[in-house]
Tab-separated table of C-alpha atoms in Angstrom:
chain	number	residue	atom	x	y	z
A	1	UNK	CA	-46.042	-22.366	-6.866
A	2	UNK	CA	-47.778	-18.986	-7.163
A	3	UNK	CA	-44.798	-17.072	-7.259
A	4	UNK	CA	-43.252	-19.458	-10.214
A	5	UNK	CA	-46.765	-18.815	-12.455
A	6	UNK	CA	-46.253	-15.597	-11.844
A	7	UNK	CA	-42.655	-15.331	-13.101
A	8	UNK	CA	-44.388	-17.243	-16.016
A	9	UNK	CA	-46.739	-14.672	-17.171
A	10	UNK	CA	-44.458	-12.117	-16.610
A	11	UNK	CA	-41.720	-13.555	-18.706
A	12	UNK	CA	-44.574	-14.023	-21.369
A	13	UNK	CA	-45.889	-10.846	-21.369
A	14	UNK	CA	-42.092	-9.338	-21.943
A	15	UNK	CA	-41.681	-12.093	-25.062
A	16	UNK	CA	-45.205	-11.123	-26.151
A	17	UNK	CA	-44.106	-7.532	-26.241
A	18	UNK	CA	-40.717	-8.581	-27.454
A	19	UNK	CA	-42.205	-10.054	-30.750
A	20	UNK	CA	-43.828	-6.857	-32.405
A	21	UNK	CA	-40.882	-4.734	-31.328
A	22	UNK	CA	-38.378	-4.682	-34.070
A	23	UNK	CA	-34.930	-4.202	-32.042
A	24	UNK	CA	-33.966	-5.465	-28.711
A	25	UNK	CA	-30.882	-5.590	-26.809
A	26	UNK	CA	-29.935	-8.976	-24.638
A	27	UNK	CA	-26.790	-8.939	-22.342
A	28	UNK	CA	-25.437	-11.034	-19.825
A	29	UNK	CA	-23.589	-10.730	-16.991
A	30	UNK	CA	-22.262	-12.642	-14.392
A	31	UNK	CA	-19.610	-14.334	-12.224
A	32	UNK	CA	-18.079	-18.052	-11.169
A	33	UNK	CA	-16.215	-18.007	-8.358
A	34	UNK	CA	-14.125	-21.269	-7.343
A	35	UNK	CA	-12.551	-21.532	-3.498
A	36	UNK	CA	-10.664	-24.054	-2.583
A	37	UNK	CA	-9.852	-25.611	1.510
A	38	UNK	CA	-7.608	-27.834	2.676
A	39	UNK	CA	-7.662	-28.823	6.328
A	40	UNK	CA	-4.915	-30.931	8.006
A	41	UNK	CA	-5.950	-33.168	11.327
A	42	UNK	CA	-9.116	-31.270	11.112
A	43	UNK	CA	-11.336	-33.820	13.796
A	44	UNK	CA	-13.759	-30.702	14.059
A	45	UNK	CA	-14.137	-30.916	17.616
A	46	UNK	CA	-11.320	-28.522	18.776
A	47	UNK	CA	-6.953	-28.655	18.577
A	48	UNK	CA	-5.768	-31.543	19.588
A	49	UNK	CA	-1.734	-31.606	18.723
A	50	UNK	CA	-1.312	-35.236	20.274
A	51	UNK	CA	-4.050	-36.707	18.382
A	52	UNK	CA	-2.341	-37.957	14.757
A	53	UNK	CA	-5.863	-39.657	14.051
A	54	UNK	CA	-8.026	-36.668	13.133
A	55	UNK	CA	-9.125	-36.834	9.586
A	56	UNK	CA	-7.788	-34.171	6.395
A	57	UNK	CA	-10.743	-32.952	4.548
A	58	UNK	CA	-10.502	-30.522	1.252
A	59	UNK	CA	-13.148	-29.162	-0.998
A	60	UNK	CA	-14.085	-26.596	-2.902
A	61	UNK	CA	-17.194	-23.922	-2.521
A	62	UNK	CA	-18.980	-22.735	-5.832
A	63	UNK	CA	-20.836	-19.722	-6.329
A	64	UNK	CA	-22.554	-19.033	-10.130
A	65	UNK	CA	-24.727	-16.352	-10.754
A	66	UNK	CA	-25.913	-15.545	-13.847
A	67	UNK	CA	-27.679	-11.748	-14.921
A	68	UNK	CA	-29.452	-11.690	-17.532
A	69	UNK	CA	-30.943	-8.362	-19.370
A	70	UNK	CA	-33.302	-7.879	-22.172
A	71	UNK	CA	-34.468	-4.507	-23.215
A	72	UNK	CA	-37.082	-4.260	-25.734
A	73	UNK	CA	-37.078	-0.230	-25.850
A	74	UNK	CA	-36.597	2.771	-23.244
A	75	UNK	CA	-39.500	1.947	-21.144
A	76	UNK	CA	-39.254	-1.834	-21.110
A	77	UNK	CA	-36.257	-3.725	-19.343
A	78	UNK	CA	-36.379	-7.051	-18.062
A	79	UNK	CA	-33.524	-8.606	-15.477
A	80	UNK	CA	-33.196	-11.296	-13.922
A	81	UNK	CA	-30.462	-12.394	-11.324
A	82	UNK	CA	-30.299	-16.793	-11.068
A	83	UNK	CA	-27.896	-18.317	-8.756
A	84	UNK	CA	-26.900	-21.770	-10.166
A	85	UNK	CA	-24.825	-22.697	-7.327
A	86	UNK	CA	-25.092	-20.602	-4.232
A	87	UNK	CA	-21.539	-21.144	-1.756
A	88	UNK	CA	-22.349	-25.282	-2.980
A	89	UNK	CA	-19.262	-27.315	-1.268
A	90	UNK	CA	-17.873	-30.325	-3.151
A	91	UNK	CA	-15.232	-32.590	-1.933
A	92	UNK	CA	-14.238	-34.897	0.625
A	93	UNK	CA	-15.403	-33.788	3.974
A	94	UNK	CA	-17.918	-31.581	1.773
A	95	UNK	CA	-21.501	-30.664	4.106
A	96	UNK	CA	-20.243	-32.728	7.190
């Protein structure tokens, strides 16, 4: 909780600062990444040829991150670097 108020005040005092300055620069940058599995007779507990009862299971892992970068002048820069989803599986099988 501490560390969230003070990523509060900090992000107000650069928008404080940001309103009497009269040009600033805001970029983003940033990447999605998408992998997909598949897994045939995947039982999970080791290779078992004979055994046609093991289970399929497919997914896909998700990673977003997100950069954002406001610079209200030469001495002032603010970054930031949020992960949305961080190597999140979805999909059958998905977390088991």
């Amino acid at each position: 909780m501490k560390k969230l108020i003070s990523v509060a005040a900090a992000l107000g005092l650069v928008a404080g600062v940001a309103t009497t300055a009269s040009a600033m620069d805001f970029s983003v940058s940033g990447m999605y990444q998408v992998e997909g599995y598949y897994l045939n007779n995947a039982d999970g507990a080791g290779f078992h040829p004979s055994d046609d009862e093991a289970g399929s299971m497919s997914g896909w892992v998700h990673t977003f991150l997100m950069k954002p970068e406001i610079k209200v002048n030469d001495k002032i820069t603010m970054k930031a670097d949020i992960r949305f989803l961080k190597d999140t599986d979805f999909g059958s099988g998905a977390g088991s």
